[in-house]
mmCIF file of C-alpha atoms in Angstrom:
data_model
loop_
_atom_site.group_PDB
_atom_site.id
_atom_site.type_symbol
_atom_site.label_atom_id
_atom_site.label_comp_id
_atom_site.label_asym_id
_atom_site.label_seq_id
_atom_site.Cartn_x
_atom_site.Cartn_y
_atom_site.Cartn_z
ATOM 1 C CA MET A 1 -3.441 49.398 -7.422
ATOM 2 C CA LEU A 2 -5.020 46.506 -9.313
ATOM 3 C CA PRO A 3 -1.731 45.536 -11.035
ATOM 4 C CA GLN A 4 -0.032 45.469 -7.614
ATOM 5 C CA ILE A 5 -2.771 43.262 -6.167
ATOM 6 C CA ALA A 6 -2.594 40.977 -9.201
ATOM 7 C CA ALA A 7 1.195 40.762 -8.959
ATOM 8 C CA THR A 8 1.026 40.012 -5.227
ATOM 9 C CA THR A 9 -1.623 37.341 -5.781
ATOM 10 C CA LEU A 10 0.366 35.774 -8.615
ATOM 11 C CA PHE A 11 3.488 35.720 -6.444
ATOM 12 C CA ALA A 12 1.607 34.091 -3.559
ATOM 13 C CA VAL A 13 0.092 31.470 -5.855
ATOM 14 C CA SER A 14 3.501 30.792 -7.422
ATOM 15 C CA VAL A 15 5.119 30.341 -4.008
ATOM 16 C CA GLU A 16 2.323 27.986 -2.921
ATOM 17 C CA PHE A 17 2.604 25.983 -6.158
ATOM 18 C CA PHE A 18 6.396 25.726 -5.758
ATOM 19 C CA PHE A 19 5.982 24.535 -2.171
ATOM 20 C CA MET A 20 3.402 21.935 -3.178
ATOM 21 C CA ALA A 21 5.432 20.699 -6.163
ATOM 22 C CA ARG A 22 8.670 20.416 -4.173
ATOM 23 C CA ALA A 23 6.966 18.839 -1.174
ATOM 24 C CA ARG A 24 5.155 16.345 -3.389
ATOM 25 C CA LEU A 25 8.358 15.309 -5.190
ATOM 26 C CA LEU A 26 10.176 14.922 -1.880
ATOM 27 C CA ILE A 27 7.470 12.796 -0.263
ATOM 28 C CA PHE A 28 7.365 10.644 -3.408
ATOM 29 C CA PHE A 29 11.130 10.128 -3.148
ATOM 30 C CA VAL A 30 10.862 9.239 0.535
ATOM 31 C CA VAL A 31 8.188 6.661 -0.351
ATOM 32 C CA VAL A 32 10.455 5.146 -3.031
ATOM 33 C CA LEU A 33 13.260 4.817 -0.461
ATOM 34 C CA ASP A 34 10.857 3.327 2.085
ATOM 35 C CA ALA A 35 9.522 0.759 -0.392
ATOM 36 C CA MET A 36 13.054 -0.170 -1.447
ATOM 37 C CA GLY A 37 13.953 -0.683 2.203
ATOM 38 C CA ILE A 38 10.980 -3.028 2.636
ATOM 39 C CA GLY A 39 11.711 -5.027 -0.511
ATOM 40 C CA ILE A 40 15.475 -5.296 -0.083
ATOM 41 C CA VAL A 41 15.233 -7.805 2.760
ATOM 42 C CA PHE A 42 12.835 -10.172 0.966
ATOM 43 C CA PRO A 43 15.424 -12.227 -0.973
ATOM 44 C CA THR A 44 17.451 -13.215 2.102
ATOM 45 C CA LEU A 45 15.024 -12.989 5.044
ATOM 46 C CA PRO A 46 13.691 -16.572 4.599
ATOM 47 C CA GLU A 47 17.238 -17.948 4.373
ATOM 48 C CA LEU A 48 18.377 -15.984 7.439
ATOM 49 C CA LEU A 49 15.388 -17.390 9.312
ATOM 50 C CA ARG A 50 16.325 -20.920 8.243
ATOM 51 C CA VAL A 51 19.918 -20.442 9.415
ATOM 52 C CA LEU A 52 18.830 -19.131 12.817
ATOM 53 C CA MET A 53 16.400 -22.051 13.266
ATOM 54 C CA HIS A 54 19.356 -24.479 13.121
ATOM 55 C CA GLY A 55 17.263 -27.216 11.516
ATOM 56 C CA VAL A 56 14.609 -27.160 14.256
ATOM 57 C CA GLY A 57 11.040 -26.639 13.001
ATOM 58 C CA ASP A 58 9.548 -25.847 9.610
ATOM 59 C CA PRO A 59 11.128 -22.731 7.984
ATOM 60 C CA ALA A 60 8.047 -22.123 5.814
ATOM 61 C CA ARG A 61 5.777 -22.048 8.844
ATOM 62 C CA GLY A 62 8.269 -19.904 10.735
ATOM 63 C CA TYR A 63 8.342 -17.438 7.858
ATOM 64 C CA GLY A 64 4.555 -17.267 7.891
ATOM 65 C CA TYR A 65 4.616 -16.492 11.615
ATOM 66 C CA LEU A 66 7.226 -13.803 10.966
ATOM 67 C CA LEU A 67 5.050 -12.119 8.324
ATOM 68 C CA SER A 68 1.954 -12.331 10.518
ATOM 69 C CA ALA A 69 3.799 -10.866 13.518
ATOM 70 C CA TYR A 70 4.940 -7.925 11.387
ATOM 71 C CA ALA A 71 1.435 -7.285 10.047
ATOM 72 C CA LEU A 72 -0.161 -7.615 13.492
ATOM 73 C CA SER A 73 2.227 -5.135 15.110
ATOM 74 C CA MET A 74 1.603 -2.689 12.255
ATOM 75 C CA PHE A 75 -2.142 -3.060 12.865
ATOM 76 C CA PHE A 76 -1.703 -1.764 16.413
ATOM 77 C CA ALA A 77 0.878 0.905 15.539
ATOM 78 C CA SER A 78 -0.709 2.586 12.517
ATOM 79 C CA PRO A 79 -3.536 4.458 14.324
ATOM 80 C CA VAL A 80 -1.042 5.628 16.943
ATOM 81 C CA LEU A 81 1.371 7.049 14.363
ATOM 82 C CA GLY A 82 -1.505 8.590 12.437
ATOM 83 C CA ALA A 83 -2.934 10.283 15.543
ATOM 84 C CA LEU A 84 0.526 11.489 16.582
ATOM 85 C CA SER A 85 1.027 13.046 13.150
ATOM 86 C CA ASP A 86 -2.310 14.877 13.523
ATOM 87 C CA ARG A 87 -1.200 16.241 16.896
ATOM 88 C CA PHE A 88 2.502 16.982 16.403
ATOM 89 C CA GLY A 89 2.869 17.263 12.620
ATOM 90 C CA ARG A 90 3.746 14.849 9.836
ATOM 91 C CA ARG A 91 7.480 15.468 9.635
ATOM 92 C CA PRO A 92 8.540 14.556 13.206
ATOM 93 C CA VAL A 93 6.456 11.370 13.168
ATOM 94 C CA LEU A 94 7.814 10.403 9.740
ATOM 95 C CA LEU A 95 11.337 11.009 11.048
ATOM 96 C CA LEU A 96 10.669 8.850 14.119
ATOM 97 C CA SER A 97 9.251 6.083 11.941
ATOM 98 C CA LEU A 98 12.164 6.129 9.478
ATOM 99 C CA LEU A 99 14.796 6.081 12.228
ATOM 100 C CA GLY A 100 12.924 3.315 14.040
ATOM 101 C CA THR A 101 12.808 1.241 10.856
ATOM 102 C CA ALA A 102 16.547 1.806 10.301
ATOM 103 C CA PHE A 103 17.235 0.570 13.845
ATOM 104 C CA ASP A 104 15.050 -2.502 13.268
ATOM 105 C CA ASP A 105 16.900 -3.306 10.020
ATOM 106 C CA LEU A 106 20.237 -3.085 11.826
ATOM 107 C CA MET A 107 18.864 -5.277 14.604
ATOM 108 C CA MET A 108 17.780 -7.932 12.081
ATOM 109 C CA GLY A 109 21.107 -7.751 10.268
ATOM 110 C CA LEU A 110 22.972 -8.342 13.526
ATOM 111 C CA ALA A 111 20.476 -10.840 15.007
ATOM 112 C CA PRO A 112 22.434 -13.693 16.648
ATOM 113 C CA THR A 113 19.373 -15.743 17.592
ATOM 114 C CA LEU A 114 15.877 -16.472 16.328
ATOM 115 C CA TRP A 115 14.087 -14.562 19.086
ATOM 116 C CA VAL A 116 16.100 -11.405 18.307
ATOM 117 C CA LEU A 117 15.020 -11.675 14.653
ATOM 118 C CA TYR A 118 11.370 -12.004 15.682
ATOM 119 C CA ALA A 119 11.670 -9.114 18.146
ATOM 120 C CA ALA A 120 13.240 -6.912 15.474
ATOM 121 C CA ARG A 121 10.534 -7.789 12.959
ATOM 122 C CA ILE A 122 7.799 -6.981 15.479
ATOM 123 C CA LEU A 123 9.474 -3.645 16.247
ATOM 124 C CA ALA A 124 9.691 -3.028 12.492
ATOM 125 C CA GLY A 125 5.919 -3.361 12.320
ATOM 126 C CA PHE A 126 5.455 -0.858 15.143
ATOM 127 C CA SER A 127 7.750 1.721 13.552
ATOM 128 C CA GLY A 128 7.188 0.898 9.900
ATOM 129 C CA ALA A 129 3.858 2.550 9.126
ATOM 130 C CA ASN A 130 5.646 5.242 7.108
ATOM 131 C CA LEU A 131 3.066 5.071 4.334
ATOM 132 C CA THR A 132 0.362 6.106 6.816
ATOM 133 C CA VAL A 133 2.081 9.437 7.465
ATOM 134 C CA ALA A 134 3.114 9.850 3.815
ATOM 135 C CA ASN A 135 -0.497 9.479 2.643
ATOM 136 C CA ALA A 136 -1.682 11.991 5.252
ATOM 137 C CA TYR A 137 1.090 14.377 4.151
ATOM 138 C CA LEU A 138 0.028 14.028 0.518
ATOM 139 C CA ALA A 139 -3.609 14.718 1.412
ATOM 140 C CA ASP A 140 -2.499 17.853 3.298
ATOM 141 C CA ILE A 141 -0.674 19.417 0.344
ATOM 142 C CA THR A 142 -2.987 18.311 -2.486
ATOM 143 C CA PRO A 143 -6.290 19.984 -3.422
ATOM 144 C CA GLU A 144 -9.262 17.619 -3.184
ATOM 145 C CA GLU A 145 -9.884 17.562 -6.933
ATOM 146 C CA GLU A 146 -6.275 16.454 -7.606
ATOM 147 C CA ARG A 147 -5.976 13.712 -4.995
ATOM 148 C CA SER A 148 -6.849 10.777 -7.267
ATOM 149 C CA GLY A 149 -3.889 11.570 -9.520
ATOM 150 C CA ALA A 150 -1.609 12.275 -6.558
ATOM 151 C CA PHE A 151 -2.451 8.999 -4.813
ATOM 152 C CA GLY A 152 -1.946 7.190 -8.120
ATOM 153 C CA LYS A 153 1.564 8.640 -8.407
ATOM 154 C CA MET A 154 2.224 7.719 -4.774
ATOM 155 C CA ASN A 155 1.220 4.113 -5.476
ATOM 156 C CA ALA A 156 3.432 4.129 -8.573
ATOM 157 C CA CYS A 157 6.408 5.351 -6.524
ATOM 158 C CA PHE A 158 5.848 2.648 -3.932
ATOM 159 C CA GLY A 159 5.642 0.065 -6.717
ATOM 160 C CA VAL A 160 8.899 1.256 -8.290
ATOM 161 C CA GLY A 161 10.698 1.064 -4.955
ATOM 162 C CA PHE A 162 9.163 -2.288 -4.120
ATOM 163 C CA ILE A 163 10.416 -3.722 -7.426
ATOM 164 C CA ALA A 164 13.885 -2.194 -7.204
ATOM 165 C CA GLY A 165 14.318 -3.293 -3.584
ATOM 166 C CA PRO A 166 14.419 -7.075 -4.142
ATOM 167 C CA VAL A 167 16.803 -6.587 -7.079
ATOM 168 C CA LEU A 168 19.241 -4.662 -4.879
ATOM 169 C CA GLY A 169 18.643 -7.132 -2.062
ATOM 170 C CA GLY A 170 19.440 -10.065 -4.334
ATOM 171 C CA ILE A 171 22.679 -8.430 -5.470
ATOM 172 C CA ALA A 172 23.695 -7.546 -1.903
ATOM 173 C CA GLY A 173 22.754 -11.053 -0.765
ATOM 174 C CA MET A 174 25.361 -12.492 -3.142
ATOM 175 C CA TYR A 175 28.041 -11.000 -0.890
ATOM 176 C CA SER A 176 26.473 -11.641 2.491
ATOM 177 C CA LEU A 177 23.212 -12.987 3.848
ATOM 178 C CA ARG A 178 22.958 -9.993 6.173
ATOM 179 C CA ALA A 179 24.117 -7.253 3.781
ATOM 180 C CA PRO A 180 20.589 -6.397 2.510
ATOM 181 C CA PHE A 181 19.508 -5.469 6.040
ATOM 182 C CA PHE A 182 22.344 -2.960 6.400
ATOM 183 C CA LEU A 183 21.526 -1.538 2.973
ATOM 184 C CA ALA A 184 17.861 -1.169 3.994
ATOM 185 C CA ALA A 185 18.951 0.661 7.157
ATOM 186 C CA ALA A 186 21.077 3.032 5.069
ATOM 187 C CA LEU A 187 18.138 3.846 2.785
ATOM 188 C CA ASN A 188 15.899 4.638 5.746
ATOM 189 C CA ILE A 189 18.592 6.884 7.214
ATOM 190 C CA VAL A 190 18.755 8.762 3.891
ATOM 191 C CA GLY A 191 14.979 9.189 4.070
ATOM 192 C CA ALA A 192 15.284 10.472 7.641
ATOM 193 C CA VAL A 193 17.924 13.024 6.596
ATOM 194 C CA LEU A 194 15.572 14.289 3.879
ATOM 195 C CA ALA A 195 12.754 14.527 6.417
ATOM 196 C CA VAL A 196 14.919 16.643 8.731
ATOM 197 C CA PHE A 197 16.658 19.010 6.339
ATOM 198 C CA VAL A 198 14.594 19.180 3.144
ATOM 199 C CA LEU A 199 10.979 18.084 3.651
ATOM 200 C CA PRO A 200 8.737 20.961 4.825
ATOM 201 C CA GLU A 201 5.970 20.435 7.375
ATOM 202 C CA SER A 202 2.608 20.053 5.654
ATOM 203 C CA ARG A 203 0.188 21.351 8.278
ATOM 204 C CA LYS A 204 -0.082 23.706 11.224
ATOM 205 C CA VAL A 205 -0.387 21.961 14.560
ATOM 206 C CA THR A 206 -1.164 24.949 16.744
ATOM 207 C CA ASP A 207 -4.885 24.202 16.722
ATOM 208 C CA ALA A 208 -4.569 20.429 16.821
ATOM 209 C CA LYS A 209 -6.704 18.553 19.306
ATOM 210 C CA ARG A 210 -5.198 16.542 22.127
ATOM 211 C CA ILE A 211 -4.825 12.826 21.560
ATOM 212 C CA THR A 212 -7.385 10.677 23.335
ATOM 213 C CA LEU A 213 -6.868 7.116 24.510
ATOM 214 C CA ALA A 214 -9.503 6.012 21.992
ATOM 215 C CA GLN A 215 -7.297 7.264 19.140
ATOM 216 C CA LEU A 216 -4.481 5.010 20.370
ATOM 217 C CA ASN A 217 -6.777 1.981 20.386
ATOM 218 C CA PRO A 218 -6.932 0.483 16.855
ATOM 219 C CA PHE A 219 -10.336 -1.083 17.493
ATOM 220 C CA ALA A 220 -11.800 2.197 18.771
ATOM 221 C CA SER A 221 -10.297 4.060 15.805
ATOM 222 C CA LEU A 222 -11.861 1.562 13.426
ATOM 223 C CA ARG A 223 -15.241 1.989 15.101
ATOM 224 C CA ASN A 224 -15.028 5.789 15.006
ATOM 225 C CA VAL A 225 -14.096 5.886 11.319
ATOM 226 C CA PHE A 226 -16.801 3.402 10.316
ATOM 227 C CA ARG A 227 -19.354 5.646 12.044
ATOM 228 C CA LEU A 228 -18.560 8.568 9.732
ATOM 229 C CA HIS A 229 -21.476 9.366 7.439
ATOM 230 C CA GLY A 230 -21.252 7.735 4.021
ATOM 231 C CA ILE A 231 -17.803 6.202 4.513
ATOM 232 C CA ALA A 232 -18.818 2.544 4.985
ATOM 233 C CA PRO A 233 -19.260 1.773 1.238
ATOM 234 C CA MET A 234 -15.790 3.114 0.423
ATOM 235 C CA LEU A 235 -14.210 1.213 3.311
ATOM 236 C CA TYR A 236 -15.900 -1.941 2.040
ATOM 237 C CA VAL A 237 -14.428 -1.360 -1.436
ATOM 238 C CA PHE A 238 -11.008 -0.610 0.084
ATOM 239 C CA CYS A 239 -11.037 -3.809 2.162
ATOM 240 C CA THR A 240 -12.251 -5.877 -0.795
ATOM 241 C CA MET A 241 -9.408 -4.594 -2.962
ATOM 242 C CA ASP A 242 -6.971 -5.462 -0.177
ATOM 243 C CA MET A 243 -8.399 -8.979 0.108
ATOM 244 C CA VAL A 244 -8.208 -9.453 -3.658
ATOM 245 C CA GLY A 245 -4.576 -8.357 -3.570
ATOM 246 C CA GLN A 246 -3.741 -11.154 -1.130
ATOM 247 C CA VAL A 247 -4.445 -13.826 -3.762
ATOM 248 C CA PRO A 248 -1.680 -12.954 -6.268
ATOM 249 C CA SER A 249 0.741 -11.865 -3.537
ATOM 250 C CA VAL A 250 0.576 -15.354 -2.022
ATOM 251 C CA LEU A 251 -0.053 -17.565 -5.055
ATOM 252 C CA TRP A 252 1.527 -15.882 -8.100
ATOM 253 C CA VAL A 253 4.829 -17.748 -7.857
ATOM 254 C CA ILE A 254 3.331 -21.045 -6.666
ATOM 255 C CA TYR A 255 0.665 -21.068 -9.374
ATOM 256 C CA GLY A 256 3.124 -19.990 -12.071
ATOM 257 C CA ASN A 257 5.439 -22.857 -11.187
ATOM 258 C CA SER A 258 2.628 -25.405 -11.042
ATOM 259 C CA ARG A 259 0.514 -24.314 -14.023
ATOM 260 C CA PHE A 260 3.056 -22.926 -16.491
ATOM 261 C CA GLY A 261 6.336 -24.415 -15.267
ATOM 262 C CA TRP A 262 7.865 -20.997 -14.641
ATOM 263 C CA THR A 263 11.518 -20.832 -13.689
ATOM 264 C CA PRO A 264 12.767 -18.195 -11.216
ATOM 265 C CA PHE A 265 13.875 -16.125 -14.220
ATOM 266 C CA VAL A 266 10.381 -16.120 -15.748
ATOM 267 C CA VAL A 267 8.885 -15.287 -12.358
ATOM 268 C CA GLY A 268 11.260 -12.341 -12.108
ATOM 269 C CA VAL A 269 10.329 -11.190 -15.606
ATOM 270 C CA SER A 270 6.623 -11.394 -14.755
ATOM 271 C CA PHE A 271 7.164 -9.227 -11.672
ATOM 272 C CA ALA A 272 9.251 -6.748 -13.658
ATOM 273 C CA VAL A 273 6.652 -6.470 -16.441
ATOM 274 C CA PHE A 274 3.805 -6.112 -13.973
ATOM 275 C CA GLY A 275 5.704 -3.561 -11.909
ATOM 276 C CA LEU A 276 6.653 -1.464 -14.929
ATOM 277 C CA LEU A 277 3.104 -1.450 -16.313
ATOM 278 C CA HIS A 278 1.682 -0.760 -12.866
ATOM 279 C CA ALA A 279 3.980 2.234 -12.354
ATOM 280 C CA ILE A 280 3.149 3.669 -15.792
ATOM 281 C CA PHE A 281 -0.592 3.170 -15.404
ATOM 282 C CA GLN A 282 -0.667 4.594 -11.864
ATOM 283 C CA SER A 283 1.328 7.650 -12.931
ATOM 284 C CA ILE A 284 -0.842 8.537 -15.928
ATOM 285 C CA LEU A 285 -4.304 6.995 -15.880
ATOM 286 C CA PRO A 286 -6.052 7.757 -12.531
ATOM 287 C CA GLU A 287 -6.120 11.517 -13.084
ATOM 288 C CA ARG A 288 -7.292 11.162 -16.689
ATOM 289 C CA PHE A 289 -9.976 8.614 -15.874
ATOM 290 C CA GLN A 290 -11.257 10.904 -13.143
ATOM 291 C CA ARG A 291 -11.644 13.718 -15.680
ATOM 292 C CA TRP A 292 -13.348 11.407 -18.179
ATOM 293 C CA VAL A 293 -15.750 9.412 -16.012
ATOM 294 C CA GLY A 294 -15.416 10.795 -12.476
ATOM 295 C CA GLU A 295 -14.160 9.029 -9.358
ATOM 296 C CA ARG A 296 -16.973 6.475 -9.128
ATOM 297 C CA GLY A 297 -16.603 5.745 -12.832
ATOM 298 C CA SER A 298 -12.866 5.225 -12.303
ATOM 299 C CA MET A 299 -13.565 2.795 -9.480
ATOM 300 C CA LEU A 300 -16.038 0.854 -11.591
ATOM 301 C CA ALA A 301 -13.667 0.770 -14.576
ATOM 302 C CA GLY A 302 -10.789 -0.476 -12.424
ATOM 303 C CA ILE A 303 -12.841 -3.134 -10.646
ATOM 304 C CA VAL A 304 -14.368 -4.382 -13.912
ATOM 305 C CA ALA A 305 -10.898 -4.552 -15.520
ATOM 306 C CA ASP A 306 -9.576 -6.509 -12.525
ATOM 307 C CA THR A 307 -12.590 -8.838 -12.557
ATOM 308 C CA VAL A 308 -12.248 -9.605 -16.269
ATOM 309 C CA GLY A 309 -8.484 -9.991 -15.896
ATOM 310 C CA TYR A 310 -8.721 -12.549 -13.101
ATOM 311 C CA GLY A 311 -11.486 -14.384 -14.943
ATOM 312 C CA LEU A 312 -9.285 -14.690 -18.042
ATOM 313 C CA TYR A 313 -6.266 -15.658 -15.950
ATOM 314 C CA SER A 314 -8.240 -18.545 -14.465
ATOM 315 C CA ILE A 315 -8.488 -20.143 -17.936
ATOM 316 C CA ALA A 316 -5.053 -19.134 -19.280
ATOM 317 C CA SER A 317 -3.075 -22.214 -20.265
ATOM 318 C CA THR A 318 0.195 -20.747 -21.590
ATOM 319 C CA THR A 319 2.793 -18.264 -20.396
ATOM 320 C CA LEU A 320 2.028 -16.002 -23.366
ATOM 321 C CA ALA A 321 -1.653 -15.917 -22.419
ATOM 322 C CA ALA A 322 -0.782 -15.163 -18.795
ATOM 323 C CA PHE A 323 1.538 -12.294 -19.755
ATOM 324 C CA SER A 324 -1.034 -10.841 -22.168
ATOM 325 C CA ILE A 325 -3.476 -10.444 -19.259
ATOM 326 C CA LEU A 326 -1.041 -8.377 -17.155
ATOM 327 C CA PRO A 327 -2.023 -5.007 -18.733
ATOM 328 C CA LEU A 328 -5.657 -5.660 -17.810
ATOM 329 C CA LEU A 329 -4.721 -6.433 -14.205
ATOM 330 C CA CYS A 330 -2.586 -3.282 -14.073
ATOM 331 C CA LEU A 331 -5.500 -1.269 -15.441
ATOM 332 C CA GLY A 332 -7.484 -2.507 -12.463
ATOM 333 C CA GLY A 333 -5.147 -0.476 -10.269
ATOM 334 C CA ILE A 334 -6.818 2.796 -11.294
ATOM 335 C CA ALA A 335 -9.623 2.090 -8.807
ATOM 336 C CA LEU A 336 -7.486 2.428 -5.667
ATOM 337 C CA PRO A 337 -6.451 6.115 -6.047
ATOM 338 C CA SER A 338 -10.108 7.111 -6.458
ATOM 339 C CA VAL A 339 -11.027 5.167 -3.315
ATOM 340 C CA GLN A 340 -8.157 6.822 -1.420
ATOM 341 C CA SER A 341 -9.181 10.261 -2.680
ATOM 342 C CA MET A 342 -12.830 9.840 -1.661
ATOM 343 C CA LEU A 343 -11.847 8.494 1.749
ATOM 344 C CA SER A 344 -9.446 11.405 2.335
ATOM 345 C CA ARG A 345 -12.297 13.861 1.746
ATOM 346 C CA SER A 346 -14.509 12.135 4.314
ATOM 347 C CA VAL A 347 -12.567 13.686 7.226
ATOM 348 C CA ASP A 348 -11.178 17.153 7.851
ATOM 349 C CA GLU A 349 -7.499 18.055 7.901
ATOM 350 C CA SER A 350 -7.142 17.462 11.635
ATOM 351 C CA ARG A 351 -8.056 13.760 11.263
ATOM 352 C CA GLN A 352 -6.185 12.789 8.088
ATOM 353 C CA GLY A 353 -3.509 10.973 10.069
ATOM 354 C CA GLU A 354 -6.100 9.035 12.053
ATOM 355 C CA LEU A 355 -7.904 8.002 8.850
ATOM 356 C CA GLN A 356 -4.714 6.914 7.087
ATOM 357 C CA GLY A 357 -3.711 4.987 10.203
ATOM 358 C CA VAL A 358 -7.032 3.141 10.158
ATOM 359 C CA LEU A 359 -6.581 2.284 6.466
ATOM 360 C CA THR A 360 -3.105 0.906 7.160
ATOM 361 C CA SER A 361 -4.498 -1.044 10.123
ATOM 362 C CA LEU A 362 -7.168 -2.594 7.905
ATOM 363 C CA ASN A 363 -4.489 -3.493 5.380
ATOM 364 C CA SER A 364 -2.373 -5.082 8.114
ATOM 365 C CA LEU A 365 -5.314 -6.977 9.600
ATOM 366 C CA ILE A 366 -6.140 -8.443 6.199
ATOM 367 C CA ALA A 367 -2.456 -9.284 5.710
ATOM 368 C CA VAL A 368 -2.513 -11.361 8.912
ATOM 369 C CA GLY A 369 -5.224 -13.759 7.762
ATOM 370 C CA GLY A 370 -5.191 -13.228 3.996
ATOM 371 C CA PRO A 371 -2.229 -15.475 3.160
ATOM 372 C CA VAL A 372 -3.649 -18.338 5.214
ATOM 373 C CA VAL A 373 -7.085 -18.051 3.589
ATOM 374 C CA ALA A 374 -5.682 -17.724 0.051
ATOM 375 C CA SER A 375 -3.318 -20.676 0.376
ATOM 376 C CA SER A 376 -6.011 -22.822 2.030
ATOM 377 C CA LEU A 377 -8.510 -22.071 -0.757
ATOM 378 C CA TYR A 378 -5.867 -22.914 -3.350
ATOM 379 C CA SER A 379 -5.148 -26.269 -1.715
ATOM 380 C CA LEU A 380 -8.867 -27.004 -1.385
ATOM 381 C CA ALA A 381 -9.554 -26.143 -5.039
ATOM 382 C CA ARG A 382 -6.690 -28.331 -6.265
ATOM 383 C CA THR A 383 -8.035 -31.237 -4.235
ATOM 384 C CA ARG A 384 -11.738 -30.871 -5.015
ATOM 385 C CA ILE A 385 -11.623 -29.729 -8.675
ATOM 386 C CA PRO A 386 -8.210 -30.754 -10.058
ATOM 387 C CA GLN A 387 -9.583 -30.581 -13.612
ATOM 388 C CA TYR A 388 -9.872 -26.791 -13.231
ATOM 389 C CA PRO A 389 -6.442 -25.670 -11.926
ATOM 390 C CA GLY A 390 -7.220 -21.962 -12.254
ATOM 391 C CA ALA A 391 -10.317 -22.024 -10.039
ATOM 392 C CA ILE A 392 -8.584 -20.024 -7.294
ATOM 393 C CA TRP A 393 -8.530 -16.945 -9.554
ATOM 394 C CA LEU A 394 -12.324 -16.868 -9.496
ATOM 395 C CA ALA A 395 -12.136 -15.886 -5.809
ATOM 396 C CA PRO A 396 -11.298 -12.236 -6.693
ATOM 397 C CA VAL A 397 -14.136 -12.281 -9.233
ATOM 398 C CA LEU A 398 -16.618 -13.389 -6.557
ATOM 399 C CA LEU A 399 -15.292 -10.787 -4.115
ATOM 400 C CA TYR A 400 -15.690 -8.000 -6.653
ATOM 401 C CA VAL A 401 -19.281 -8.766 -7.718
ATOM 402 C CA PRO A 402 -20.864 -7.176 -4.586
ATOM 403 C CA CYS A 403 -18.564 -4.156 -5.027
ATOM 404 C CA VAL A 404 -19.787 -3.535 -8.567
ATOM 405 C CA ALA A 405 -23.426 -3.932 -7.495
ATOM 406 C CA MET A 406 -22.954 -1.585 -4.539
ATOM 407 C CA LEU A 407 -21.193 1.107 -6.592
ATOM 408 C CA LEU A 408 -23.898 0.975 -9.266
ATOM 409 C CA TRP A 409 -26.596 1.246 -6.587
ATOM 410 C CA TRP A 410 -24.746 4.058 -4.811
ATOM 411 C CA ARG A 411 -24.296 5.954 -8.070
ATOM 412 C CA GLY A 412 -28.018 5.625 -8.764
ATOM 413 C CA GLN A 413 -28.861 6.840 -5.268
ATOM 414 C CA ARG A 414 -26.660 9.910 -5.689
ATOM 415 C CA LYS A 415 -28.207 10.737 -9.071
ATOM 416 C CA SER A 416 -31.706 10.379 -7.605
ATOM 417 C CA ALA A 417 -30.792 12.660 -4.714
ATOM 418 C CA GLU A 418 -29.332 15.251 -7.070
ATOM 419 C CA ALA A 419 -32.423 15.096 -9.304
ATOM 420 C CA SER A 420 -34.737 15.648 -6.338
ATOM 421 C CA LEU A 421 -32.909 18.877 -5.508
ATOM 422 C CA VAL A 422 -33.464 20.333 -8.980
#
């Protein structure tokens, strides 16, 4: 009898492990395709905007409005998609999002006028919160103790796709200004086919709660999540990391050109090196750091590495010095998977989609104002302290200092609480 029970248990565990492994690989692949679809349009989108403006207005300002419109629409859409995935399952919502994004890409590729391009980009924001559902899916199929490593691999997959996308977009753009948009649509359709025929559903929806109007309101969702016990410190760290990320995303190319005289080729090499290191580090290190020093230790290690890296970058005076700091900045990325893992454990399975939607909304909200703030601070620093051209890179350092202090305090509080129970 015991051998039969053992064999049955082993078979059940093996089936569950196979399901989890296959589902995880598939969702990773879908994320790679999604990231490639996002990145593919970057090389030609500004030029397409300029063509459709017909010489009227400032293309740079128009491009900024286009990015802000996309981020703002994603802010409103993410909680909705997350709540829908809690109610109806991850797979149908992911399918809807992928097909909607494919339609938006086709609409942009065929856009005859400027207003059609803007409308398509806004619709892309409403349907493009695929990562919200993908993160909820990953949390569903991954045990709590393994989520740091899983989220790290997810971030690595997104990074790989986001790097490969602009390369493919640049090649396609050599043949036609609109070709990258059609290629992006094709990639999203491939992802949708996988979601229909290959990707299994990650959670039962028979006992799911009905969606309330509050869940469809991004501001109400933010308020509800912030009210959860003990989640505010992690949300603060998450938002700070997002704000820090706005600085290099906006200024890396501009600063590289101004400070080091980088050509487009060198800029491309810097992105490739950073992307490769980021993917490697995210795939390997988060899980190991969690075993060595725990999740809070991983967060502290990542934030300290980022802080030191940006501090050194602010005084770097040569391209070689700048490139030598890239591994340190990539090491800083180990903090995010631990934050994501701890946040995912703060809610039960029935609210994972809502939580991931709120996180994407926060990311989008920061992306609306972040570029303006970062570029304004850069201009102000160049005007007020021209003798210190790297001063802007001290902004991430200043943002991180309260995070380090809070995590150290929080760690001490937890240890004191644990000691009092002994």
